[in-house]
mmCIF file of N, CA and C in Angstrom:
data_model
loop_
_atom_site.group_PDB
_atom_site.id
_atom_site.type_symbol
_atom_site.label_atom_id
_atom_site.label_comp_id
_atom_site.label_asym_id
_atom_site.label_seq_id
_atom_site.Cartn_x
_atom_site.Cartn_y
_atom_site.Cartn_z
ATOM 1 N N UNK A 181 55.045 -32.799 254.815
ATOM 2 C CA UNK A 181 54.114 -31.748 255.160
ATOM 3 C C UNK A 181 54.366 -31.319 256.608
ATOM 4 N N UNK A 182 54.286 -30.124 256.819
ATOM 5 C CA UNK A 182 54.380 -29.725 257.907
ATOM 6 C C UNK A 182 53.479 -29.482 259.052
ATOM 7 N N UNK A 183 54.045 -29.851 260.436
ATOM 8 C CA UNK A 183 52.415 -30.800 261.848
ATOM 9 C C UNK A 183 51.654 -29.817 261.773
ATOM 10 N N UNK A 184 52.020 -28.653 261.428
ATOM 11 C CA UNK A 184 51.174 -27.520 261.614
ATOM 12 C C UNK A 184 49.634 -27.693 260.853
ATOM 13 N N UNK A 185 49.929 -28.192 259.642
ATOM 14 C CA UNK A 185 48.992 -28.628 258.724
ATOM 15 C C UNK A 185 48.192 -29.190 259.082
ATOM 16 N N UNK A 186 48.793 -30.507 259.408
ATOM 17 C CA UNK A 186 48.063 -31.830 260.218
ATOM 18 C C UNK A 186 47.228 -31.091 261.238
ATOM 19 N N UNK A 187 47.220 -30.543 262.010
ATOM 20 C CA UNK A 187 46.576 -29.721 263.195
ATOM 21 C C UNK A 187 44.978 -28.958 262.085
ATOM 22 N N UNK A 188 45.506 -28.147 261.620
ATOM 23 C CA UNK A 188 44.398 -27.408 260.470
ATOM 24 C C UNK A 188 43.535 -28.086 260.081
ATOM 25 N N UNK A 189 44.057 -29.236 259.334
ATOM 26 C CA UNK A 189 43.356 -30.571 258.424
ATOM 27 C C UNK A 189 42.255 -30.929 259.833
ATOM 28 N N UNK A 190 43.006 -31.899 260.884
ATOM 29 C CA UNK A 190 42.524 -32.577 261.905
ATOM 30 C C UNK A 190 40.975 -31.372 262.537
ATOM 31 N N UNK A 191 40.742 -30.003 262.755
ATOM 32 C CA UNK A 191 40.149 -29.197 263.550
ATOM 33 C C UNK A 191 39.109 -29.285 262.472
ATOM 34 N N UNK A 192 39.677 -28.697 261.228
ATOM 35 C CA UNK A 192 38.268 -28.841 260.136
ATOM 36 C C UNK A 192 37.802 -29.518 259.584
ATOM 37 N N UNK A 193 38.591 -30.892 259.597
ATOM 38 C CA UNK A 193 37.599 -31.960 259.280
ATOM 39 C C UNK A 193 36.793 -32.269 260.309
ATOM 40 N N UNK A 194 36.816 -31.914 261.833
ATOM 41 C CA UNK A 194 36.222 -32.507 262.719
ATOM 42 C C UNK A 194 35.039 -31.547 263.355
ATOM 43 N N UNK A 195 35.037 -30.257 262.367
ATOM 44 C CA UNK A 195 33.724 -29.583 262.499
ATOM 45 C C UNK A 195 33.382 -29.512 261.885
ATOM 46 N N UNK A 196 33.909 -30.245 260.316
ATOM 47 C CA UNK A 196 32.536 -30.740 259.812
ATOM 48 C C UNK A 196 31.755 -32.198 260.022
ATOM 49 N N UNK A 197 32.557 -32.789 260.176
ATOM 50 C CA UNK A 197 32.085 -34.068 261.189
ATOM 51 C C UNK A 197 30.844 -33.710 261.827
ATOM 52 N N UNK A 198 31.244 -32.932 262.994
ATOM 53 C CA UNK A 198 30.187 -32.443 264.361
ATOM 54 C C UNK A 198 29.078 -31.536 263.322
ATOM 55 N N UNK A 199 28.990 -30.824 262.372
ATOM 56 C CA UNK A 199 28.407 -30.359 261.291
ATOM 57 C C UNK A 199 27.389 -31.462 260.654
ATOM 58 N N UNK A 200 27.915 -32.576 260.332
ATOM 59 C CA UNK A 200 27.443 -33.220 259.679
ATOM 60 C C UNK A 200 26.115 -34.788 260.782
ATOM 61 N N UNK A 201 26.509 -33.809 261.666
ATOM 62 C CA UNK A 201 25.863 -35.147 262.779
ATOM 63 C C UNK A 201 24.747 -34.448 263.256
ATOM 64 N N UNK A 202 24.849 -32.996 263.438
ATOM 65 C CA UNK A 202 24.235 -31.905 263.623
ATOM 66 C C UNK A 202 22.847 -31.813 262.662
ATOM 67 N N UNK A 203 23.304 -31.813 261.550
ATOM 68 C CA UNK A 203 22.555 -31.655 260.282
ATOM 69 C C UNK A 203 21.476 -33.102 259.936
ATOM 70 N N UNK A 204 22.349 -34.116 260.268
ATOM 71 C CA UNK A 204 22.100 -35.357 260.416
ATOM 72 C C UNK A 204 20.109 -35.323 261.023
ATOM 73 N N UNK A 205 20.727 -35.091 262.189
ATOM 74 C CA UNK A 205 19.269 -35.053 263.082
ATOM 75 C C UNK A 205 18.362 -34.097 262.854
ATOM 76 N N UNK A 206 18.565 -32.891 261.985
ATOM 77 C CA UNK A 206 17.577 -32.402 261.535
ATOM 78 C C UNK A 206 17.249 -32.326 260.241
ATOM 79 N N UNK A 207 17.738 -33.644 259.326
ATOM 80 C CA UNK A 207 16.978 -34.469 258.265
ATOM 81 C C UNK A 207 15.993 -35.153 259.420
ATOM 82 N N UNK A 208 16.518 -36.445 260.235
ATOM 83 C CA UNK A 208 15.657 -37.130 260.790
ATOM 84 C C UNK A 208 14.297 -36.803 261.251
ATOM 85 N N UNK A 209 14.364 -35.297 262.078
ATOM 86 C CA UNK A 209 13.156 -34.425 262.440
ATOM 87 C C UNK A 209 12.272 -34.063 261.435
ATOM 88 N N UNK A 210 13.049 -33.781 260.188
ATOM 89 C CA UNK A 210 12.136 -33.234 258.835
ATOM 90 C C UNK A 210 11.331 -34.634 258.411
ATOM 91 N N UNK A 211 11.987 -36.145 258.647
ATOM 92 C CA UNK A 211 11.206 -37.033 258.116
ATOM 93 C C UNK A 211 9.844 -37.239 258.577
ATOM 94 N N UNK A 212 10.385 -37.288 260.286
ATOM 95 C CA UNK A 212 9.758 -38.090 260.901
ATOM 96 C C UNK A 212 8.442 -36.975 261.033
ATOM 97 N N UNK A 213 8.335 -35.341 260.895
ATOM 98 C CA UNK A 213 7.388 -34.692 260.864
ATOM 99 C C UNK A 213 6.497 -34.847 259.607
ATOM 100 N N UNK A 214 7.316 -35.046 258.157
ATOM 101 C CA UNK A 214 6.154 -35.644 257.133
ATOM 102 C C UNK A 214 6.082 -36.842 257.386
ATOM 103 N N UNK A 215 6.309 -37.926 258.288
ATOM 104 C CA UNK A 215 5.510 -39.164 258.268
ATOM 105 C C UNK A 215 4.308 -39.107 258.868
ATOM 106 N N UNK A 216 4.319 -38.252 260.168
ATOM 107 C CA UNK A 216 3.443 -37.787 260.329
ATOM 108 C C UNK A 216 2.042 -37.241 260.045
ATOM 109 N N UNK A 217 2.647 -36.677 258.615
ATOM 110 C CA UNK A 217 1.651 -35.787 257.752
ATOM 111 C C UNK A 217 0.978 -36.571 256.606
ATOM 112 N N UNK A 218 1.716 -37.300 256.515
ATOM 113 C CA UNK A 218 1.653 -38.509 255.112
ATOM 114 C C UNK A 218 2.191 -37.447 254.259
ATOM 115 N N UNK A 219 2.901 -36.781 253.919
ATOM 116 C CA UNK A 219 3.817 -36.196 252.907
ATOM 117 C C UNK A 219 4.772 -37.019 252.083
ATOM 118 N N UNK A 220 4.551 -38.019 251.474
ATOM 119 C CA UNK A 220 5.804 -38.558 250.659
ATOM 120 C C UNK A 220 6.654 -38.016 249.986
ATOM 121 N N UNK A 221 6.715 -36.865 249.146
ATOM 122 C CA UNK A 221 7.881 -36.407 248.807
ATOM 123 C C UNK A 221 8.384 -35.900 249.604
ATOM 124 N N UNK A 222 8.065 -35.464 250.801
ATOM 125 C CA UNK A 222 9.030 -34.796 251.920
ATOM 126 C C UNK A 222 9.854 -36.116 252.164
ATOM 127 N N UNK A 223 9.030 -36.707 252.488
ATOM 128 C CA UNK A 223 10.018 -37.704 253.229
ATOM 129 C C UNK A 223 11.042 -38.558 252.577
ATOM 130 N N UNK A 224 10.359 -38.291 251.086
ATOM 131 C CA UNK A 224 11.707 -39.067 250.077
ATOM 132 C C UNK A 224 12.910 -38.205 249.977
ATOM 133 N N UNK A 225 12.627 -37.195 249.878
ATOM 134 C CA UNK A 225 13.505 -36.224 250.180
ATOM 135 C C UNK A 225 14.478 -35.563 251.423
ATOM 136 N N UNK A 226 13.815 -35.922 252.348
ATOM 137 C CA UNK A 226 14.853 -35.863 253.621
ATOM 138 C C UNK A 226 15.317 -36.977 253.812
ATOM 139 N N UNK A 227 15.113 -38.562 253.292
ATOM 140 C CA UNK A 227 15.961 -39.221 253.121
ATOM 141 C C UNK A 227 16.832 -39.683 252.091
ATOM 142 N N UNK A 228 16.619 -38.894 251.402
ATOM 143 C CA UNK A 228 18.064 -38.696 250.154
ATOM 144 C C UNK A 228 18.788 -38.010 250.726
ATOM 145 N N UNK A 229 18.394 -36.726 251.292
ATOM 146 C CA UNK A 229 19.065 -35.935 252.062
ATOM 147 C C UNK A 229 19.889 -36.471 253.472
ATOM 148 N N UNK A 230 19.432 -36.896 254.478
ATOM 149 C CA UNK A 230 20.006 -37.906 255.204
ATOM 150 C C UNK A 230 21.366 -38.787 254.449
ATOM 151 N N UNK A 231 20.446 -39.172 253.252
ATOM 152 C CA UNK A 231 21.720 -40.394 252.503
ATOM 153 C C UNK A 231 23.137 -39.525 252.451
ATOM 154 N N UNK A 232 22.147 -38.750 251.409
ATOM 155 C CA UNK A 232 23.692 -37.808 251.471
ATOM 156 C C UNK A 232 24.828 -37.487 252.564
ATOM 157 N N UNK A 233 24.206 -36.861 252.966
ATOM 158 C CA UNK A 233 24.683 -35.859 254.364
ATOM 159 C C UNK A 233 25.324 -36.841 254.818
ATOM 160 N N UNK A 234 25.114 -38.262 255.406
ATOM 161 C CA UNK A 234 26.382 -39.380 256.254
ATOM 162 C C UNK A 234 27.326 -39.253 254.980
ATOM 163 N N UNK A 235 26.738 -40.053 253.901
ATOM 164 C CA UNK A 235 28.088 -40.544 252.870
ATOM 165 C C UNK A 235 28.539 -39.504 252.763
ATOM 166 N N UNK A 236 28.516 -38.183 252.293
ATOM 167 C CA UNK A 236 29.490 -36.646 251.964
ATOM 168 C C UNK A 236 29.788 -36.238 252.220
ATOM 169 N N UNK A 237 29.172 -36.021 253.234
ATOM 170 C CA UNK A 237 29.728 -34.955 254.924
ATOM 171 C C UNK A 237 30.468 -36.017 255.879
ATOM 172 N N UNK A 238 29.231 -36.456 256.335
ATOM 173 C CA UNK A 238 29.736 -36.736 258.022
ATOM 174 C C UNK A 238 30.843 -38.251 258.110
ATOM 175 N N UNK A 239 30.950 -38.665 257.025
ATOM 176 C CA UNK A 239 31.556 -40.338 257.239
ATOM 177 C C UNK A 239 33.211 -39.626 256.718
ATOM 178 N N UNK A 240 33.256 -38.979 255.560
ATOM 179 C CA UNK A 240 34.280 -38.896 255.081
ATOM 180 C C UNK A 240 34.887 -37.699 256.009
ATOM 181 N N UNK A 241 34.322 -37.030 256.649
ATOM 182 C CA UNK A 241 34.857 -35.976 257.547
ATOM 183 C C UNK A 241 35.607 -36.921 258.952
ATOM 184 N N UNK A 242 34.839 -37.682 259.044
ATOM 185 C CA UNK A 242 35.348 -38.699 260.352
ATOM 186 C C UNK A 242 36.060 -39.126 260.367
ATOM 187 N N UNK A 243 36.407 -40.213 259.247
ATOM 188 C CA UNK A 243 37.531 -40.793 258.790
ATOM 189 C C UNK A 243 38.646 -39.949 258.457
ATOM 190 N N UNK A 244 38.282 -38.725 258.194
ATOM 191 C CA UNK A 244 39.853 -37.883 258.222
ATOM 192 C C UNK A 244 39.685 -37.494 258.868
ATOM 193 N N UNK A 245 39.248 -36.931 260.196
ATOM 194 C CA UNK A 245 39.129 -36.739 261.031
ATOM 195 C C UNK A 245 40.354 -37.423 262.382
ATOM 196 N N UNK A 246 39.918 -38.693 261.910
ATOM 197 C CA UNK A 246 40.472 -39.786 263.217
ATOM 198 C C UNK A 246 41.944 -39.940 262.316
ATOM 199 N N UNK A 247 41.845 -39.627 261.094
ATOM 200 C CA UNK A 247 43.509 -40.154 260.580
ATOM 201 C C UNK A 247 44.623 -38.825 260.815
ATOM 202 N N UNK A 248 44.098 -37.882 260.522
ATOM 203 C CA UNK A 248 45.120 -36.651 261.260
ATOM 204 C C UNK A 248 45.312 -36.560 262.440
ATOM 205 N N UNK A 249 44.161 -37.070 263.477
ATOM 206 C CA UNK A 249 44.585 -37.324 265.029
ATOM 207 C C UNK A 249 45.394 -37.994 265.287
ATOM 208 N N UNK A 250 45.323 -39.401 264.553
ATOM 209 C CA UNK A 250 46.084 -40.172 264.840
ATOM 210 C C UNK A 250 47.636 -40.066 264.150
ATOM 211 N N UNK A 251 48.022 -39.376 262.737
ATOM 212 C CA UNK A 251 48.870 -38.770 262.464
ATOM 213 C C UNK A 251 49.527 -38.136 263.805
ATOM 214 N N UNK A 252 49.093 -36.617 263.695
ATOM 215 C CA UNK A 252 49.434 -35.734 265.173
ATOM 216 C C UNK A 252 49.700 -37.300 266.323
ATOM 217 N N UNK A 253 49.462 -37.529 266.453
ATOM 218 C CA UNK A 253 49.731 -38.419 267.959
ATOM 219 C C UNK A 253 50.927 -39.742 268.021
ATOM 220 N N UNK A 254 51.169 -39.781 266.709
ATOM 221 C CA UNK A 254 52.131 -40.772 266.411
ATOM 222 C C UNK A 254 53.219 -39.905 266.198
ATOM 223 N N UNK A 255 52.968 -38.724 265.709
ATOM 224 C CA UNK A 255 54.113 -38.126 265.314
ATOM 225 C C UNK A 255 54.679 -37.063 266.760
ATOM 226 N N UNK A 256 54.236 -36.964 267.848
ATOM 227 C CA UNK A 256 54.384 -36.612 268.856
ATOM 228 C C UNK A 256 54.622 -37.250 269.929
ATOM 229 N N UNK A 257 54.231 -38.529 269.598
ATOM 230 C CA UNK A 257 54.405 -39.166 270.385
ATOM 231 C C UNK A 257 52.839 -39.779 271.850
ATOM 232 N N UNK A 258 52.416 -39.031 271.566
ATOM 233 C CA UNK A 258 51.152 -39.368 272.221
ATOM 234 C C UNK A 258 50.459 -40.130 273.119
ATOM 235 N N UNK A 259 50.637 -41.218 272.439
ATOM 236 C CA UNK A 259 50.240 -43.030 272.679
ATOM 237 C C UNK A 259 50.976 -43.059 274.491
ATOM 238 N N UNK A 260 52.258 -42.655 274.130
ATOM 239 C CA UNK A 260 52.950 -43.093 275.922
ATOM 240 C C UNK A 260 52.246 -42.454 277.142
ATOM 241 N N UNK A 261 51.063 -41.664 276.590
ATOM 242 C CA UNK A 261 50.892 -40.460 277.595
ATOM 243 C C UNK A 261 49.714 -40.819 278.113
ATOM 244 N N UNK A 262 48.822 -40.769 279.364
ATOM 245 C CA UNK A 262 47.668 -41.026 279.708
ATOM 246 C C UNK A 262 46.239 -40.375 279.239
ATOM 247 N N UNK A 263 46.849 -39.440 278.941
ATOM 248 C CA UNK A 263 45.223 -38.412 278.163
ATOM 249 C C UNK A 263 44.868 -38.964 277.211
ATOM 250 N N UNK A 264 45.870 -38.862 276.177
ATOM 251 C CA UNK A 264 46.235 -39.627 274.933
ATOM 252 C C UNK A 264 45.098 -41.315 274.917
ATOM 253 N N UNK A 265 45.282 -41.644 275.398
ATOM 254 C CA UNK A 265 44.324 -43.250 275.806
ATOM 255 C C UNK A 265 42.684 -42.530 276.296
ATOM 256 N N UNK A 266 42.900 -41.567 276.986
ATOM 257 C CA UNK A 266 40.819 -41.160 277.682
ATOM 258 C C UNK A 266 40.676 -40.531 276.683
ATOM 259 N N UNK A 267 41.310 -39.513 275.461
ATOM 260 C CA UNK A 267 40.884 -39.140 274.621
ATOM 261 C C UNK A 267 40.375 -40.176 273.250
ATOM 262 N N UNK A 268 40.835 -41.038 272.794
ATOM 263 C CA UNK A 268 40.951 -41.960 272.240
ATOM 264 C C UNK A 268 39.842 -43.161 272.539
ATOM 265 N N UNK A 269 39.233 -43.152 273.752
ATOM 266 C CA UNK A 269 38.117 -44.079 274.886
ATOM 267 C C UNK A 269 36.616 -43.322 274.144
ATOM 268 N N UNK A 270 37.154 -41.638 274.248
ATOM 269 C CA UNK A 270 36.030 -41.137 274.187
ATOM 270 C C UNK A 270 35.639 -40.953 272.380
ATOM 271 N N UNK A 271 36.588 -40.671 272.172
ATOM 272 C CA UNK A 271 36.253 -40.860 270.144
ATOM 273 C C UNK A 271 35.410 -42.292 269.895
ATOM 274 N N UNK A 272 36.041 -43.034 270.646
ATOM 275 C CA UNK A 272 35.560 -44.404 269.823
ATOM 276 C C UNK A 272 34.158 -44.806 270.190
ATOM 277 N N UNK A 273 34.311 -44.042 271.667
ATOM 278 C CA UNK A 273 32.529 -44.213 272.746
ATOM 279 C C UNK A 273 31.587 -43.418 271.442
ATOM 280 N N UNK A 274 32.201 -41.964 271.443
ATOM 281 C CA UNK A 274 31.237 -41.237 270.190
ATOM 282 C C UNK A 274 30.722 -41.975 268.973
#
């Protein structure tokens, strides 16, 4: 396959990632406002929703996410370079 790809793959899996972390916290807001309320089906429902949203979206977006980066960076060479390491500091900090 050609790096060009790898590049494509790597950008859109990683906004849906940031999509999915995004979305993430405003399940959490929807819960935590019907706990508030005593609403139980809200809240069963924004945490199915929550469930979802990590396992479908945001976990499997990550994980390909970090494997096309790391593709791109092996295949470029990357690793020898100093950015290459603070970029890599800061993924894993995230």
């Amino acid at each position: 396959m050609n790096l060009q790809y790898y590049y494509i793959f790597h950008v859109l899996f990683m906004v849906a990632w940031f999509a999915g972390v995004f979305f993430l916290g405003r399940m959490l807001i929807y819960e935590r406002d019907a706990v508030e309320k005593k609403e139980q089906a809200v809240i069963d429902l924004a945490q199915k929703a929550g469930f979802r949203v990590w396992y479908i979206i945001t976990l499997p977006s990550m994980v390909l996410t970090v494997f096309f980066g790391l593709t791109i960076a092996v295949y470029i060479g990357a690793f020898s370079q100093g950015w290459m390491h603070f970029k890599f500091f800061m993924v894993v900090l995230f």
